CSV table of C-alpha atoms and ligand atoms in Angstrom, one decimal:
chain,number,residue,atom,x,y,z
A,2,UNK,CA,154.6,-218.0,102.1
A,3,UNK,CA,154.7,-217.6,98.6
A,4,UNK,CA,156.9,-215.4,96.1
A,5,UNK,CA,155.1,-214.7,92.7
A,6,UNK,CA,158.1,-213.4,90.5
A,7,UNK,CA,156.2,-214.6,87.7
A,8,UNK,CA,155.3,-211.2,86.2
A,9,UNK,CA,158.5,-210.1,86.7
A,10,UNK,CA,162.0,-211.1,84.4
A,11,UNK,CA,164.4,-212.2,87.4
A,12,UNK,CA,167.2,-212.1,84.9
A,13,UNK,CA,166.5,-208.0,83.5
A,14,UNK,CA,168.4,-206.0,85.4
A,15,UNK,CA,165.9,-203.2,84.8
A,16,UNK,CA,162.9,-205.6,85.7
A,17,UNK,CA,160.9,-205.1,89.7
A,18,UNK,CA,161.8,-208.6,90.0
A,19,UNK,CA,163.0,-209.0,93.9
A,20,UNK,CA,166.2,-210.7,92.9
A,21,UNK,CA,166.7,-208.8,89.4
A,22,UNK,CA,170.7,-208.9,89.4
A,23,UNK,CA,172.3,-204.6,89.8
A,24,UNK,CA,172.1,-202.9,86.4
A,25,UNK,CA,175.0,-201.7,85.0
A,26,UNK,CA,175.7,-198.1,85.0
A,27,UNK,CA,174.9,-196.0,81.6
A,28,UNK,CA,177.1,-193.7,80.0
A,29,UNK,CA,174.5,-191.0,80.9
A,30,UNK,CA,175.3,-191.8,84.9
A,31,UNK,CA,176.3,-188.8,87.0
A,32,UNK,CA,178.6,-190.3,89.8
A,33,UNK,CA,177.2,-193.8,89.3
A,34,UNK,CA,173.9,-192.0,90.1
A,35,UNK,CA,171.1,-191.7,87.3
A,36,UNK,CA,167.7,-192.0,86.6
A,37,UNK,CA,165.6,-195.9,84.5
A,38,UNK,CA,162.3,-196.8,83.7
A,39,UNK,CA,160.3,-199.2,84.8
A,40,UNK,CA,158.7,-200.5,82.3
A,41,UNK,CA,161.3,-199.8,79.2
A,42,UNK,CA,164.4,-199.6,81.3
A,43,UNK,CA,165.2,-196.4,78.6
A,44,UNK,CA,168.1,-194.4,80.9
A,45,UNK,CA,168.6,-190.7,82.2
A,46,UNK,CA,171.3,-188.2,83.2
A,47,UNK,CA,169.2,-187.3,86.5
A,48,UNK,CA,170.2,-183.6,86.7
A,49,UNK,CA,170.3,-182.0,83.6
A,50,UNK,CA,167.3,-181.3,83.1
A,51,UNK,CA,164.1,-182.0,84.7
A,52,UNK,CA,162.3,-184.9,84.2
A,53,UNK,CA,159.2,-186.9,86.0
A,54,UNK,CA,158.4,-189.9,83.8
A,55,UNK,CA,160.0,-191.6,80.7
A,56,UNK,CA,159.4,-190.6,77.3
A,57,UNK,CA,156.9,-193.9,76.8
A,58,UNK,CA,155.0,-192.8,79.6
A,59,UNK,CA,156.6,-195.2,82.7
A,60,UNK,CA,157.4,-194.1,85.9
A,61,UNK,CA,160.9,-193.4,86.9
A,62,UNK,CA,163.5,-194.7,89.5
A,63,UNK,CA,166.6,-193.7,90.9
A,64,UNK,CA,169.5,-196.1,90.2
A,65,UNK,CA,173.1,-196.8,91.1
A,66,UNK,CA,175.8,-198.3,89.8
A,67,UNK,CA,177.1,-199.4,93.4
A,68,UNK,CA,174.6,-200.7,95.8
A,69,UNK,CA,177.6,-201.8,97.8
A,70,UNK,CA,177.0,-198.8,100.6
A,71,UNK,CA,175.5,-201.0,102.1
A,72,UNK,CA,178.2,-203.3,103.2
A,73,UNK,CA,177.9,-202.2,106.5
A,74,UNK,CA,174.2,-202.7,106.9
A,75,UNK,CA,172.8,-203.9,109.9
A,76,UNK,CA,172.5,-202.8,113.8
A,77,UNK,CA,176.4,-202.5,114.4
A,78,UNK,CA,177.0,-201.2,111.0
A,79,UNK,CA,175.3,-197.7,111.1
A,80,UNK,CA,174.9,-197.3,115.1
A,81,UNK,CA,178.8,-195.7,114.5
A,82,UNK,CA,177.7,-193.4,111.7
A,83,UNK,CA,177.8,-189.9,113.5
A,84,UNK,CA,175.1,-188.7,111.1
A,85,UNK,CA,171.4,-189.6,112.2
A,86,UNK,CA,168.3,-190.4,111.1
A,87,UNK,CA,167.7,-190.5,106.9
A,88,UNK,CA,171.2,-189.4,106.0
A,89,UNK,CA,172.6,-191.7,107.7
A,90,UNK,CA,172.0,-193.6,104.8
A,91,UNK,CA,173.8,-191.4,102.3
A,92,UNK,CA,175.3,-194.2,100.7
A,93,UNK,CA,172.1,-195.3,99.3
A,94,UNK,CA,170.9,-191.9,98.1
A,95,UNK,CA,171.5,-190.1,95.2
A,96,UNK,CA,173.5,-186.8,97.7
A,97,UNK,CA,175.5,-187.1,100.4
A,98,UNK,CA,173.6,-185.3,102.3
A,99,UNK,CA,170.1,-182.8,101.6
A,100,UNK,CA,167.6,-179.6,102.7
A,101,UNK,CA,167.7,-181.5,106.0
A,102,UNK,CA,165.8,-180.4,109.3
A,103,UNK,CA,166.8,-183.2,110.6
A,104,UNK,CA,164.7,-186.3,109.8
A,105,UNK,CA,164.4,-189.8,110.3
A,106,UNK,CA,165.2,-191.6,113.4
A,107,UNK,CA,161.8,-192.3,114.5
A,108,UNK,CA,160.8,-194.8,117.4
A,109,UNK,CA,159.4,-198.1,116.9
A,110,UNK,CA,157.3,-198.1,119.8
A,111,UNK,CA,156.2,-201.0,121.7
A,112,UNK,CA,151.9,-201.8,122.2
A,113,UNK,CA,152.0,-205.3,124.2
A,114,UNK,CA,147.9,-204.6,125.1
A,115,UNK,CA,147.6,-204.5,121.1
A,116,UNK,CA,150.1,-207.5,120.5
A,117,UNK,CA,148.5,-209.5,123.0
A,118,UNK,CA,144.8,-208.4,121.1
A,119,UNK,CA,145.1,-209.3,117.6
A,120,UNK,CA,147.3,-211.9,118.1
A,121,UNK,CA,150.7,-212.2,116.7
A,122,UNK,CA,154.4,-212.7,118.1
A,123,UNK,CA,154.9,-209.3,117.9
A,124,UNK,CA,153.8,-206.0,117.2
A,125,UNK,CA,155.2,-203.1,116.8
A,126,UNK,CA,154.3,-199.5,115.9
A,127,UNK,CA,156.8,-197.4,113.0
A,128,UNK,CA,155.5,-193.8,114.1
A,129,UNK,CA,156.4,-191.7,111.5
A,130,UNK,CA,153.9,-189.3,113.2
A,131,UNK,CA,157.5,-188.2,114.8
A,132,UNK,CA,159.0,-186.4,112.1
A,133,UNK,CA,159.7,-183.0,112.0
A,134,UNK,CA,156.5,-181.9,110.3
A,135,UNK,CA,154.7,-184.9,112.0
A,136,UNK,CA,154.5,-187.3,108.7
A,137,UNK,CA,157.3,-189.5,106.7
A,138,UNK,CA,156.9,-186.7,104.2
A,139,UNK,CA,160.0,-185.4,105.5
A,140,UNK,CA,162.0,-187.9,104.5
A,141,UNK,CA,160.6,-187.5,100.8
A,142,UNK,CA,161.6,-183.8,100.9
A,143,UNK,CA,165.1,-183.4,102.5
A,144,UNK,CA,166.0,-185.5,99.4
A,145,UNK,CA,163.5,-184.5,97.1
A,146,UNK,CA,164.1,-180.4,97.5
A,147,UNK,CA,167.8,-180.7,97.7
A,148,UNK,CA,167.3,-182.2,94.3
A,149,UNK,CA,165.6,-179.2,93.2
A,150,UNK,CA,168.4,-177.3,94.1
A,151,UNK,CA,170.6,-179.8,92.2
A,152,UNK,CA,169.0,-179.3,89.4
A,153,UNK,CA,168.2,-175.0,89.7
A,154,UNK,CA,164.8,-174.9,89.6
A,155,UNK,CA,162.9,-171.9,91.2
A,156,UNK,CA,159.2,-172.9,92.3
A,157,UNK,CA,158.1,-176.2,94.1
A,158,UNK,CA,154.8,-177.3,93.7
A,159,UNK,CA,152.5,-180.2,95.3
A,160,UNK,CA,148.6,-181.7,95.0
A,161,UNK,CA,148.1,-182.5,98.4
A,162,UNK,CA,145.5,-184.5,100.3
A,163,UNK,CA,147.6,-182.0,103.6
A,164,UNK,CA,150.6,-183.6,104.9
A,165,UNK,CA,153.1,-183.2,101.8
A,166,UNK,CA,152.1,-179.8,101.8
A,167,UNK,CA,152.7,-179.3,105.4
A,168,UNK,CA,156.5,-180.7,104.7
A,169,UNK,CA,156.8,-179.1,101.0
A,170,UNK,CA,156.3,-175.5,102.6
A,171,UNK,CA,158.8,-176.4,105.5
A,172,UNK,CA,161.6,-177.4,103.9
A,173,UNK,CA,161.0,-175.1,100.6
A,174,UNK,CA,160.4,-172.7,103.4
A,175,UNK,CA,163.9,-174.0,104.7
A,176,UNK,CA,166.2,-173.9,100.7
A,177,UNK,CA,164.3,-169.9,100.5
A,178,UNK,CA,162.6,-171.4,97.8
A,179,UNK,CA,158.8,-170.2,96.5
A,180,UNK,CA,156.2,-172.9,97.4
A,181,UNK,CA,153.3,-173.6,95.9
A,182,UNK,CA,150.6,-176.2,97.2
A,183,UNK,CA,147.1,-177.3,95.5
A,184,UNK,CA,144.8,-178.8,98.2
A,185,UNK,CA,140.9,-180.4,97.6
A,186,UNK,CA,139.1,-177.8,99.4
A,187,UNK,CA,137.0,-178.5,102.7
A,188,UNK,CA,139.1,-182.5,102.7
A,189,UNK,CA,142.2,-181.8,104.4
A,190,UNK,CA,142.6,-181.6,108.0
A,191,UNK,CA,143.4,-178.5,110.4
A,192,UNK,CA,146.8,-179.1,111.1
A,193,UNK,CA,148.3,-179.3,107.9
A,194,UNK,CA,146.8,-176.4,106.5
A,195,UNK,CA,148.1,-174.9,109.2
A,196,UNK,CA,151.2,-175.9,109.4
A,197,UNK,CA,151.2,-175.0,105.4
A,198,UNK,CA,150.0,-171.6,105.3
A,199,UNK,CA,152.4,-171.0,108.4
A,200,UNK,CA,155.7,-172.4,106.9
A,201,UNK,CA,154.7,-169.4,103.8
A,202,UNK,CA,153.4,-171.4,100.7
A,203,UNK,CA,151.0,-170.2,98.6
A,204,UNK,CA,148.1,-172.7,99.2
A,205,UNK,CA,145.5,-173.2,96.5
A,206,UNK,CA,142.4,-174.5,97.1
A,207,UNK,CA,140.9,-176.6,94.3
A,208,UNK,CA,137.0,-177.1,93.5
A,209,UNK,CA,137.9,-181.2,93.3
A,210,UNK,CA,139.7,-184.3,95.0
A,211,UNK,CA,143.4,-185.1,95.1
A,212,UNK,CA,143.7,-186.4,92.1
A,213,UNK,CA,141.9,-183.8,90.1
A,214,UNK,CA,144.7,-181.5,92.4
A,215,UNK,CA,147.5,-183.7,91.2
A,216,UNK,CA,146.7,-183.6,87.7
A,217,UNK,CA,146.5,-179.8,87.4
A,218,UNK,CA,150.7,-179.6,89.4
A,219,UNK,CA,151.2,-182.3,86.4
A,220,UNK,CA,150.2,-180.3,84.0
A,221,UNK,CA,152.2,-176.9,85.9
A,222,UNK,CA,155.3,-179.2,85.8
A,223,UNK,CA,155.0,-180.1,82.2
A,224,UNK,CA,154.5,-176.6,80.6
A,225,UNK,CA,157.9,-176.1,83.1
A,226,UNK,CA,155.9,-173.4,85.5
A,227,UNK,CA,156.5,-175.8,88.4
A,228,UNK,CA,159.2,-178.7,90.6
A,229,UNK,CA,156.4,-181.1,91.3
A,230,UNK,CA,157.5,-183.4,94.3
A,231,UNK,CA,155.0,-185.3,95.1
A,232,UNK,CA,156.0,-188.9,95.2
A,233,UNK,CA,155.4,-189.4,91.0
A,234,UNK,CA,159.5,-187.8,91.6
A,235,UNK,CA,161.7,-190.4,92.0
A,236,UNK,CA,164.0,-188.1,94.3
A,237,UNK,CA,161.3,-188.5,96.7
A,238,UNK,CA,160.9,-191.7,96.9
A,239,UNK,CA,164.6,-192.4,97.8
A,240,UNK,CA,164.4,-190.8,101.4
A,241,UNK,CA,161.1,-192.5,102.4
A,242,UNK,CA,163.5,-196.0,101.2
A,243,UNK,CA,164.8,-194.9,104.9
A,244,UNK,CA,161.9,-196.5,106.4
A,245,UNK,CA,162.5,-199.9,105.3
A,246,UNK,CA,166.3,-199.5,106.2
A,247,UNK,CA,165.0,-198.2,109.8
A,248,UNK,CA,162.8,-200.7,110.5
A,249,UNK,CA,165.2,-203.6,109.7
A,250,UNK,CA,167.6,-201.9,111.9
A,251,UNK,CA,166.0,-201.7,114.8
A,252,UNK,CA,163.7,-204.8,114.6
A,253,UNK,CA,167.0,-206.6,113.8
A,254,UNK,CA,168.2,-205.1,117.0
A,255,UNK,CA,165.6,-205.9,118.9
A,256,UNK,CA,164.8,-209.5,118.0
A,257,UNK,CA,167.5,-210.9,115.8
A,258,UNK,CA,165.2,-211.2,112.7
A,259,UNK,CA,163.9,-208.9,110.6
A,260,UNK,CA,160.0,-208.8,110.5
A,261,UNK,CA,157.5,-211.3,108.7
A,262,UNK,CA,155.1,-207.8,107.3
A,263,UNK,CA,154.8,-204.5,107.4
A,264,UNK,CA,151.6,-203.2,106.8
A,265,UNK,CA,150.8,-199.4,105.4
A,266,UNK,CA,148.4,-197.5,104.6
A,267,UNK,CA,148.4,-197.1,101.1
A,268,UNK,CA,147.2,-193.2,99.6
A,269,UNK,CA,149.1,-193.2,96.0
A,270,UNK,CA,151.1,-196.3,96.7
A,271,UNK,CA,154.8,-193.8,97.4
A,272,UNK,CA,155.8,-195.9,100.4
A,273,UNK,CA,155.2,-199.2,99.1
A,274,UNK,CA,157.1,-197.8,96.3
A,275,UNK,CA,159.5,-196.9,98.5
A,276,UNK,CA,160.1,-199.7,100.9
A,277,UNK,CA,160.2,-202.3,98.0
A,278,UNK,CA,162.6,-200.3,96.2
A,279,UNK,CA,164.7,-200.6,99.6
A,280,UNK,CA,164.3,-204.6,99.6
A,281,UNK,CA,165.2,-204.6,96.5
A,282,UNK,CA,168.6,-203.0,97.1
A,283,UNK,CA,169.5,-204.8,99.3
A,284,UNK,CA,169.3,-207.7,98.4
A,285,UNK,CA,171.6,-207.0,95.0
A,286,UNK,CA,173.8,-205.8,97.7
A,287,UNK,CA,174.1,-208.8,99.6
A,288,UNK,CA,172.8,-207.9,102.8
A,289,UNK,CA,169.1,-209.6,102.6
A,290,UNK,CA,168.0,-212.7,101.3
A,291,UNK,CA,164.7,-212.8,99.1
A,292,UNK,CA,163.1,-215.2,101.9
A,293,UNK,CA,163.8,-212.7,104.4
A,294,UNK,CA,161.7,-209.3,102.7
A,295,UNK,CA,158.6,-208.5,105.1
A,296,UNK,CA,155.3,-209.1,103.0
A,297,UNK,CA,154.3,-206.0,102.2
A,298,UNK,CA,151.0,-205.1,103.1
A,299,UNK,CA,148.7,-202.5,102.2
A,300,UNK,CA,145.4,-200.9,103.4
A,301,UNK,CA,142.8,-198.8,101.9
A,302,UNK,CA,139.7,-196.8,103.1
A,303,UNK,CA,137.0,-199.1,101.9
A,304,UNK,CA,135.5,-196.0,100.1
A,305,UNK,CA,138.3,-195.0,98.3
A,306,UNK,CA,140.4,-199.0,97.5
A,307,UNK,CA,141.8,-199.0,94.4
A,308,UNK,CA,144.8,-200.8,94.8
A,309,UNK,CA,142.9,-203.3,96.6
A,310,UNK,CA,140.5,-203.7,94.0
A,311,UNK,CA,143.6,-204.5,92.0
A,312,UNK,CA,145.2,-206.8,94.2
A,313,UNK,CA,141.7,-208.9,94.9
A,314,UNK,CA,141.6,-209.1,91.2
A,315,UNK,CA,145.1,-210.3,89.8
A,316,UNK,CA,145.4,-206.8,88.0
A,317,UNK,CA,147.8,-205.0,86.1
A,318,UNK,CA,146.3,-201.9,86.5
A,319,UNK,CA,144.6,-199.7,88.8
A,320,UNK,CA,140.6,-198.2,87.8
A,321,UNK,CA,140.5,-194.9,88.5
A,322,UNK,CA,138.1,-194.4,90.7
A,323,UNK,CA,136.4,-191.2,90.4
A,324,UNK,CA,134.3,-190.9,94.0
A,325,UNK,CA,136.4,-191.6,97.0
A,326,UNK,CA,134.8,-190.8,100.7
A,327,UNK,CA,136.9,-191.6,104.2
A,328,UNK,CA,137.2,-190.2,107.5
A,329,UNK,CA,141.1,-190.5,106.9
A,330,UNK,CA,141.5,-187.5,104.4
A,331,UNK,CA,144.9,-188.4,103.8
A,332,UNK,CA,144.1,-191.5,101.9
A,333,UNK,CA,141.1,-189.9,100.3
A,334,UNK,CA,142.9,-190.9,96.9
A,335,UNK,CA,141.0,-192.4,94.3
A,336,UNK,CA,144.1,-193.0,91.3
A,337,UNK,CA,147.4,-194.3,92.8
A,338,UNK,CA,150.1,-193.4,90.8
A,339,UNK,CA,152.3,-195.6,92.0
A,340,UNK,CA,150.9,-198.5,91.2
A,341,UNK,CA,153.2,-199.7,88.7
A,342,UNK,CA,156.0,-199.6,91.2
A,343,UNK,CA,153.7,-200.7,94.5
A,344,UNK,CA,152.0,-203.9,92.9
A,345,UNK,CA,155.1,-206.0,91.8
A,346,UNK,CA,156.8,-204.8,95.3
A,347,UNK,CA,152.8,-206.1,97.1
A,348,UNK,CA,152.8,-209.4,95.0
A,349,UNK,CA,156.7,-210.6,95.3
A,350,UNK,CA,157.3,-210.2,99.0
A,351,UNK,CA,153.8,-212.5,99.2
A,352,UNK,CA,151.9,-209.5,100.9
A,353,UNK,CA,148.3,-208.6,100.3
A,354,UNK,CA,146.1,-205.6,100.6
A,355,UNK,CA,143.1,-204.6,102.4
A,356,UNK,CA,140.5,-202.3,102.9
A,357,UNK,CA,138.6,-200.7,105.7
A,358,UNK,CA,135.8,-199.2,107.1
A,359,UNK,CA,135.9,-195.8,108.4
A,360,UNK,CA,134.7,-197.1,111.9
A,361,UNK,CA,137.4,-199.8,112.0
A,362,UNK,CA,139.8,-196.9,111.3
A,363,UNK,CA,138.7,-195.1,114.0
A,364,UNK,CA,139.0,-198.2,116.6
A,365,UNK,CA,142.1,-199.1,115.9
A,366,UNK,CA,143.3,-194.9,116.2
A,367,UNK,CA,141.4,-195.1,119.8
A,368,UNK,CA,143.4,-198.4,120.7
A,369,UNK,CA,147.0,-196.7,119.9
A,370,UNK,CA,146.2,-193.4,121.4
A,371,UNK,CA,144.9,-195.6,124.8
A,372,UNK,CA,148.8,-197.4,124.5
A,373,UNK,CA,149.9,-194.2,124.2
A,374,UNK,CA,150.9,-193.1,120.0
A,375,UNK,CA,149.0,-190.6,118.7
A,376,UNK,CA,148.1,-190.6,115.1
A,377,UNK,CA,146.2,-189.4,112.4
A,378,UNK,CA,143.2,-191.6,111.0
A,379,UNK,CA,145.2,-193.0,107.9
A,380,UNK,CA,147.9,-194.0,110.3
A,381,UNK,CA,145.2,-196.3,111.9
A,382,UNK,CA,144.4,-197.6,109.3
A,383,UNK,CA,147.4,-200.1,109.3
A,384,UNK,CA,146.4,-201.4,112.9
A,385,UNK,CA,142.7,-201.5,111.2
A,386,UNK,CA,144.2,-203.6,108.1
A,387,UNK,CA,146.5,-206.2,110.2
A,388,UNK,CA,143.1,-206.8,112.5
A,389,UNK,CA,140.8,-207.7,110.3
A,390,UNK,CA,143.3,-209.6,107.7
A,391,UNK,CA,144.4,-211.8,111.8
A,392,UNK,CA,140.3,-212.1,111.5
A,393,UNK,CA,140.1,-213.9,108.3
A,394,UNK,CA,143.6,-215.8,109.1
A,395,UNK,CA,145.7,-214.3,106.3
A,396,UNK,CA,148.0,-213.5,108.6
A,397,UNK,CA,149.0,-215.6,111.2
A,398,UNK,CA,149.9,-215.7,115.0
A,399,UNK,CA,152.8,-216.7,114.6
A,400,UNK,CA,154.5,-214.1,113.0
A,401,UNK,CA,156.7,-210.7,113.6
A,402,UNK,CA,154.2,-207.8,112.0
A,403,UNK,CA,155.4,-203.7,112.5
A,404,UNK,CA,152.5,-201.6,111.0
A,405,UNK,CA,153.4,-197.9,109.8
A,406,UNK,CA,151.6,-195.0,111.6
A,407,UNK,CA,152.7,-192.8,109.3
A,408,UNK,CA,150.9,-189.0,110.5
A,409,UNK,CA,150.7,-187.6,114.0
A,410,UNK,CA,147.4,-187.3,115.8
A,411,UNK,CA,147.6,-183.2,115.8
A,412,UNK,CA,147.2,-183.4,111.9
A,413,UNK,CA,143.9,-183.7,112.1
A,414,UNK,CA,142.4,-182.4,115.3
A,415,UNK,CA,139.0,-182.9,114.5
A,416,UNK,CA,139.3,-186.2,114.2
A,417,UNK,CA,140.8,-186.8,117.6
A,418,UNK,CA,138.1,-184.6,119.0
A,419,UNK,CA,135.5,-186.9,117.5
A,420,UNK,CA,136.8,-190.2,118.4
A,421,UNK,CA,138.0,-189.0,122.1
A,422,UNK,CA,136.1,-188.3,125.6
A,423,UNK,CA,134.1,-185.5,125.8
A,424,UNK,CA,135.3,-182.8,128.1
A,425,UNK,CA,133.2,-182.6,131.0
A,426,UNK,CA,132.2,-178.8,132.0
A,427,UNK,CA,132.6,-179.0,135.7
A,428,UNK,CA,132.1,-176.1,138.7
A,429,UNK,CA,135.4,-174.0,139.6
A,430,UNK,CA,135.5,-175.4,143.7
A,431,UNK,CA,137.1,-178.8,144.2
A,432,UNK,CA,134.0,-180.6,146.6
A,433,UNK,CA,131.7,-180.3,143.2
A,434,UNK,CA,134.3,-181.6,141.0
A,435,UNK,CA,134.9,-184.8,143.4
A,436,UNK,CA,131.0,-184.4,143.6
A,437,UNK,CA,131.1,-184.4,139.8
A,438,UNK,CA,133.8,-187.8,139.7
A,439,UNK,CA,131.0,-189.6,141.9
A,440,UNK,CA,128.2,-189.2,139.7
B,511,LIG,N1,149.3,-191.7,105.6
B,511,LIG,C1,149.9,-190.3,105.3
B,511,LIG,C2,149.3,-189.6,106.7
B,511,LIG,C3,149.4,-189.6,104.2
B,511,LIG,O1,149.4,-188.4,104.6
B,511,LIG,C4,149.4,-190.3,102.9
B,511,LIG,C5,149.9,-189.8,101.7
B,511,LIG,C6,149.7,-191.4,103.2
B,511,LIG,C7,149.7,-192.6,104.3
B,511,LIG,C8,149.6,-192.2,102.0
B,511,LIG,O2,150.9,-192.5,101.3
B,511,LIG,O3,150.8,-191.3,99.0
B,511,LIG,O4,152.3,-192.9,100.0
B,511,LIG,O5,150.3,-194.4,100.1
B,511,LIG,N2,149.1,-188.3,101.6
B,511,LIG,C9,149.6,-187.2,100.6
B,511,LIG,C10,149.5,-186.4,101.2
B,511,LIG,C11,149.2,-188.2,99.6
B,511,LIG,O6,149.7,-185.3,99.3
B,511,LIG,O7,149.9,-185.5,101.9
B,511,LIG,P1,151.1,-193.4,100.0
């Protein structure tokens, strides 16, 4: 597998190179934690004031003076820890504890039939739908809402294709904070709206797509009217790093080796950025060799695929797609704001990106469900993408692969109903039922 680091200067501690050295702690750090710009390297104190991006416009990330918290990384180290889930990795997070429900510790399912059919050395499914509100967003919110508390903000807000709003509503409720969610009208799956409503968020339905909702929330946040908890918020991505830690530890425990590849659905590219950051920090802490880092492989729906376009074109910047459509409404996104963090992640790990048709997503959703793993359409995109890359010979048959499924089947009951068997009406009588079954 070839590793391209040409675009990143590996001697620059603020670069996104996989093997960049740990940065020096600046004066404005608090307890060894600060915010650093991925473009110009400017640093900011994390809790003195609210800030999502650098003055230069670049994205910020949380940085640490001491990645040595990873010393006990591995199957033995953390299994002895008393904390479970996300907060088991507190050494790699900006706080010791968060607003927790709790989250993380999701299963790494075996799917022997799919593994056989796709034809790889091993295939495991990291099912993030098993988090408290049914998606990986909970991992980000436990840290993000804790940061909101630390900053003393009054009102929380996010734009969402659904899952972020469900998670923010639940964690905002837990923290007893006012919560606003902006949703693209008519384009959010029923289960997610129901969650946001019952957990007590105010739901604002916008006549526009997700990207338009995010534009508005960024503007509200910029005017100081709300604290933004989309994945532009660097604290959220810290929690999502723990998906990567859990995958590596569980895979090592089961196979004695790390996975060669992690395949995941891409919307705003926050998760891709978070996994890459997890691996960079492990490399910095000498807990992982650069060549052991799994190839990050992103999957988008064919009619919402700006990241795939950028990877295929070798572009450093994303072209915003104004019109996007897919059955996988969670990733119906045309302007992945975390692309500057995620593109180096895909490239520097030897990964790639691929687009899949809605029919391929539904087929993968059915196949996963057939092995007992119930996921929403966006999640199934990972398996559909793997299948396509195997067919194209991009993924080899000797690879050990983990597909990330990001949300639970019940999030989108309409899609499940459409993809599944139709109910059959039968008379209220056992003989008639048997007769029906014989037909
Ligand atoms: N899968 C699911 C189920 C999602 O809900 C999302 C994003 C993604 C994948 C993509 O993750 O943005 O980190 O690349 N959902 C956001 C939301 C946008 O509002 O719930 P990403």
